[in-house]
Coordinates of C-alpha atoms in Angstrom, one line a residue:
Chain A
M1 CA -9.1 25.8 -13.8
Q2 CA -9.6 23.4 -16.5
Q3 CA -8.3 19.2 -15.2
Q4 CA -6.5 19.7 -18.6
I5 CA -3.2 18.6 -19.7
S6 CA -2.1 20.3 -23.1
V7 CA 0.9 19.0 -24.3
V8 CA 3.2 16.3 -23.1
T9 CA 6.5 16.5 -24.5
I10 CA 9.4 14.4 -24.3
G11 CA 12.8 15.2 -25.3
S12 CA 15.0 13.3 -28.0
S13 CA 18.2 13.3 -29.3
D14 CA 17.3 11.8 -32.8
L15 CA 14.3 12.7 -34.1
V16 CA 14.7 10.8 -37.2
R17 CA 15.2 7.5 -34.7
S18 CA 12.2 9.1 -32.8
K19 CA 9.9 9.2 -35.9
R20 CA 10.7 6.0 -36.8
F21 CA 9.8 4.4 -33.5
Y22 CA 6.2 6.3 -33.5
A23 CA 5.6 5.2 -37.2
E24 CA 6.5 2.0 -36.9
G25 CA 5.3 1.2 -33.2
F26 CA 2.3 2.8 -33.2
G27 CA 1.6 3.8 -36.5
W28 CA 0.7 7.2 -35.5
K29 CA 1.2 10.5 -38.3
P30 CA 2.3 14.1 -37.4
V31 CA 0.3 16.4 -37.6
F32 CA 3.3 19.2 -37.6
E33 CA 7.1 18.6 -37.9
N34 CA 10.5 20.1 -39.2
E35 CA 14.1 20.1 -38.2
E36 CA 13.7 20.6 -33.8
I37 CA 9.9 19.0 -33.5
I38 CA 7.1 16.8 -34.3
F39 CA 3.8 17.1 -33.1
Y40 CA 1.2 14.1 -32.8
Q41 CA -2.0 15.4 -32.8
M42 CA -3.7 12.7 -29.9
N43 CA -7.3 12.5 -28.1
G44 CA -7.4 16.0 -27.0
L45 CA -3.9 16.8 -26.2
M46 CA -0.3 17.2 -28.9
L47 CA 2.2 14.7 -28.1
A48 CA 5.9 16.5 -28.9
V49 CA 8.5 15.1 -29.7
F50 CA 11.1 18.0 -29.4
A51 CA 14.9 17.8 -30.0
L52 CA 16.6 17.7 -26.5
G53 CA 18.8 20.7 -26.7
S54 CA 15.9 23.0 -27.8
L55 CA 13.6 21.6 -25.0
E56 CA 16.1 22.3 -22.3
T57 CA 16.5 25.7 -23.3
D58 CA 12.7 26.3 -23.8
M59 CA 12.3 25.4 -20.0
N60 CA 15.2 26.4 -18.5
R61 CA 16.6 23.5 -17.2
T62 CA 19.8 21.1 -18.6
G63 CA 21.5 17.9 -17.6
S64 CA 17.8 16.1 -18.0
L65 CA 17.7 13.1 -20.4
K66 CA 17.7 10.5 -18.0
P67 CA 15.0 8.0 -17.1
A68 CA 12.6 9.5 -15.2
G69 CA 9.7 8.6 -12.7
F70 CA 7.2 9.2 -15.2
A71 CA 5.1 6.5 -17.6
L72 CA 2.8 7.7 -20.5
G73 CA 0.3 5.4 -21.0
H74 CA -1.5 4.0 -24.2
N75 CA -4.5 1.6 -23.6
V76 CA -5.6 -0.9 -25.9
H77 CA -9.3 -2.2 -26.5
T78 CA -8.6 -6.1 -25.6
K79 CA -6.1 -8.3 -23.7
D80 CA -4.8 -10.0 -27.2
D81 CA -3.9 -6.3 -28.4
V82 CA -1.2 -5.9 -25.9
E83 CA 1.2 -8.3 -26.4
P84 CA 1.6 -7.8 -30.7
L85 CA 1.9 -3.9 -30.1
I86 CA 4.6 -4.2 -27.4
D87 CA 6.3 -6.6 -30.0
R88 CA 6.2 -4.4 -32.6
L89 CA 7.4 -1.5 -30.3
A90 CA 10.7 -3.5 -29.7
S91 CA 11.2 -3.9 -33.4
A92 CA 10.9 -0.3 -33.9
G93 CA 13.6 0.3 -31.8
G94 CA 12.0 0.2 -28.2
T95 CA 13.5 -2.0 -25.0
I96 CA 10.9 -3.8 -23.4
L97 CA 11.0 -3.0 -19.7
R98 CA 8.5 -5.3 -18.3
P99 CA 7.2 -8.1 -20.7
A100 CA 3.2 -8.0 -20.3
D101 CA 1.8 -9.6 -17.4
A102 CA -1.4 -9.2 -15.2
P103 CA -1.0 -6.8 -12.0
L104 CA -2.7 -7.8 -8.8
H105 CA -5.4 -4.1 -9.5
G106 CA -6.8 -6.2 -12.5
G107 CA -6.0 -6.1 -16.3
F108 CA -2.7 -6.7 -18.5
R109 CA 0.1 -5.0 -18.8
G110 CA 3.7 -4.4 -20.2
Y111 CA 6.6 -1.5 -20.2
V112 CA 8.3 -0.4 -23.1
A113 CA 11.0 2.4 -23.2
D114 CA 11.5 4.7 -26.6
P115 CA 14.8 4.9 -27.9
D116 CA 15.3 7.9 -25.6
G117 CA 14.2 6.0 -22.5
H118 CA 10.5 7.6 -21.9
A119 CA 8.5 4.8 -21.2
W120 CA 5.3 4.0 -22.6
E121 CA 2.6 1.4 -20.6
I122 CA 0.6 -0.7 -23.2
A123 CA -2.6 -2.0 -21.0
W124 CA -5.8 -3.2 -21.4
N125 CA -8.2 -2.0 -18.6
A126 CA -11.7 -2.8 -18.7
A127 CA -12.9 -0.7 -16.4
W128 CA -11.9 2.2 -18.2
S129 CA -14.0 2.9 -20.9
I130 CA -12.0 4.3 -24.2
D131 CA -14.6 6.1 -26.6
D132 CA -13.9 6.7 -30.5
H133 CA -12.3 9.1 -30.3
G134 CA -10.0 8.1 -28.2
L135 CA -10.6 9.9 -24.7
V136 CA -10.6 7.7 -21.8
T137 CA -12.2 8.0 -18.3
F138 CA -12.1 6.5 -15.3
G139 CA -13.9 3.4 -13.9
L140 CA -13.5 0.9 -11.4
Chain B
M1 CA -4.0 2.5 -33.5
Q2 CA -5.5 5.3 -32.2
Q3 CA -3.2 8.3 -31.3
Q4 CA -4.3 8.4 -27.8
I5 CA -2.5 8.7 -24.8
S6 CA -4.6 7.3 -22.1
V7 CA -2.4 8.4 -18.5
V8 CA 0.3 10.1 -17.6
T9 CA 1.7 8.7 -14.9
I10 CA 4.1 10.4 -12.5
G11 CA 6.5 9.4 -9.6
S12 CA 5.7 11.2 -6.3
S13 CA 7.9 11.0 -3.0
D14 CA 5.8 12.3 -1.0
L15 CA 1.3 12.0 -1.7
V16 CA 0.5 14.3 0.6
R17 CA 2.4 17.3 -0.7
S18 CA 1.6 16.2 -4.3
K19 CA -1.9 16.5 -4.1
R20 CA -1.3 20.2 -2.1
F21 CA 0.4 21.2 -5.1
Y22 CA -2.4 20.1 -7.6
A23 CA -5.0 20.9 -5.3
E24 CA -3.7 24.6 -4.2
G25 CA -1.8 25.1 -7.5
F26 CA -4.3 24.0 -10.3
G27 CA -7.2 23.5 -8.3
W28 CA -7.5 20.0 -9.2
K29 CA -9.5 17.7 -7.4
P30 CA -9.2 13.8 -7.6
V31 CA -11.7 11.3 -9.0
F32 CA -10.1 8.3 -7.2
E33 CA -6.9 7.8 -4.5
N34 CA -5.7 5.7 -1.7
E35 CA -2.0 5.5 0.1
E36 CA -0.6 4.5 -2.9
I37 CA -1.8 6.5 -6.1
I38 CA -4.0 9.6 -7.0
F39 CA -5.8 9.9 -10.1
Y40 CA -7.6 13.1 -11.9
Q41 CA -9.9 12.8 -14.6
M42 CA -8.5 14.9 -17.1
N43 CA -9.3 16.0 -21.0
G44 CA -10.3 12.7 -22.4
L45 CA -7.1 10.9 -20.3
M46 CA -5.9 10.2 -16.7
L47 CA -3.3 12.0 -14.5
A48 CA -1.8 9.4 -12.4
V49 CA 0.0 10.9 -9.3
F50 CA 1.8 7.5 -8.3
A51 CA 4.1 6.6 -5.1
L52 CA 7.7 6.6 -6.8
G53 CA 8.6 3.0 -5.3
S54 CA 5.2 1.6 -6.6
L55 CA 5.8 3.2 -10.2
E56 CA 9.2 1.9 -10.1
T57 CA 8.1 -1.9 -9.2
D58 CA 5.5 -1.3 -12.0
M59 CA 7.6 -0.1 -14.8
N60 CA 10.2 -2.3 -13.4
R61 CA 12.9 0.1 -13.8
T62 CA 14.7 1.6 -10.6
G63 CA 16.2 4.7 -9.9
S64 CA 14.7 6.9 -11.9
L65 CA 13.7 9.8 -9.9
K66 CA 15.6 12.9 -12.0
P67 CA 14.4 15.8 -14.0
A68 CA 14.3 14.4 -17.2
G69 CA 13.4 15.5 -20.9
F70 CA 9.9 16.1 -20.7
A71 CA 7.5 18.3 -19.7
L72 CA 3.8 18.7 -19.6
G73 CA 1.5 21.5 -20.6
H74 CA -1.2 23.2 -19.1
N75 CA -2.5 26.0 -21.9
V76 CA -4.6 28.6 -20.3
H77 CA -7.2 30.6 -22.6
T78 CA -5.7 34.1 -22.2
K79 CA -2.0 35.8 -21.7
D80 CA -3.1 37.3 -18.8
D81 CA -3.8 33.9 -17.0
V82 CA -0.4 32.5 -17.9
E83 CA 1.5 34.5 -14.7
P84 CA -0.8 34.1 -11.9
L85 CA -1.3 30.5 -12.1
I86 CA 3.2 30.4 -12.3
D87 CA 2.6 32.2 -9.2
R88 CA -0.1 30.3 -8.0
L89 CA 2.0 26.8 -8.1
A90 CA 5.0 28.5 -6.9
S91 CA 3.1 29.4 -3.7
A92 CA 1.2 25.8 -3.6
G93 CA 5.0 24.5 -3.5
G94 CA 6.5 24.3 -7.3
T95 CA 10.0 25.5 -8.1
I96 CA 9.7 28.5 -11.3
L97 CA 12.2 27.2 -14.1
R98 CA 11.7 29.9 -16.4
P99 CA 9.2 32.5 -15.2
A100 CA 6.9 33.7 -17.9
D101 CA 8.1 34.9 -21.4
A102 CA 7.4 35.5 -25.2
P103 CA 9.1 32.3 -26.9
L104 CA 10.2 33.0 -31.0
H105 CA 7.5 30.8 -31.7
G106 CA 4.8 33.1 -30.3
G107 CA 2.9 32.9 -27.3
F108 CA 3.4 33.2 -23.6
R109 CA 4.6 30.8 -21.5
G110 CA 6.9 29.7 -18.7
Y111 CA 7.9 26.9 -16.7
V112 CA 7.2 24.9 -13.4
A113 CA 8.5 22.1 -11.3
D114 CA 6.3 20.2 -9.5
P115 CA 7.7 18.8 -5.7
D116 CA 9.2 16.0 -7.6
G117 CA 10.6 17.9 -9.9
H118 CA 8.1 17.0 -12.9
A119 CA 8.0 20.1 -15.4
W120 CA 4.7 21.9 -16.6
E121 CA 4.8 25.1 -19.1
I122 CA 1.9 27.0 -18.1
A123 CA 1.4 28.3 -21.8
W124 CA -1.0 31.2 -23.8
N125 CA -0.9 30.1 -27.1
A126 CA -3.3 31.4 -29.6
A127 CA -3.6 29.2 -32.4
W128 CA -4.2 25.7 -30.1
S129 CA -7.8 26.0 -29.4
I130 CA -8.9 24.6 -26.5
D131 CA -13.1 23.7 -26.3
D132 CA -15.4 23.6 -23.4
H133 CA -14.0 20.6 -22.6
G134 CA -10.8 20.5 -22.2
L135 CA -9.8 19.0 -25.8
V136 CA -7.0 20.6 -27.6
T137 CA -6.1 20.8 -31.3
F138 CA -3.2 21.8 -32.9
G139 CA -3.1 25.3 -35.2
L140 CA 0.0 27.6 -36.4

């Protein structure tokens, strides 16, 4: 079995608001969108922002829009890139959960919730390489 | 800004139980593990299974282990691969949310929740190519 994630799908209660957050916050452009779903071509996988009711119908589980025990990570190339991105995400409709600071395991990171509460960790981690295509490789 | 997800981190209330699920269900091997976190090197990003209390402390948000409006996707190469994998994930401690069927947009898919309730969509989608490294590219 390939060690492979094909798509991360997050539920949205307002696709217009979500699109603004990802466009103005991260500067990302959709590869496809309609009234129900927005796809972003990421580093070898897809990010899907799916109307919450449609996602709940698709996964056959309802009542699910709550902050959850999960986080998405976006690593940047230098320590100085972390705080400006967190500030930009907050300006684009996000909520800062943790202002950037240095965790015990090293690096520098903060957390921002998107408009639906999905947590994004914005991190600089010198031990994890990121190539020109955005592919991330583990390191200690 | 790279259109890049570096890590998907999911909270676990029992790392031993989670490790069994990902090993026996998907057949995946960690690249690193300790008593608090397990990392899997995926297709250009990391999957982290993090002790829930530690994740909540790190993201500065508590009370978060609830099924949420998000799903992870693992696409397989043929339609016939979908149901055996769903069955194997259920045998490894998962809960089937939706047995595999054909959605209106085409393909074939079902959903399984991992032991902490994180939803995985297991799908065959002929329009999305997957290369030998597991990198997924959007298509219609």
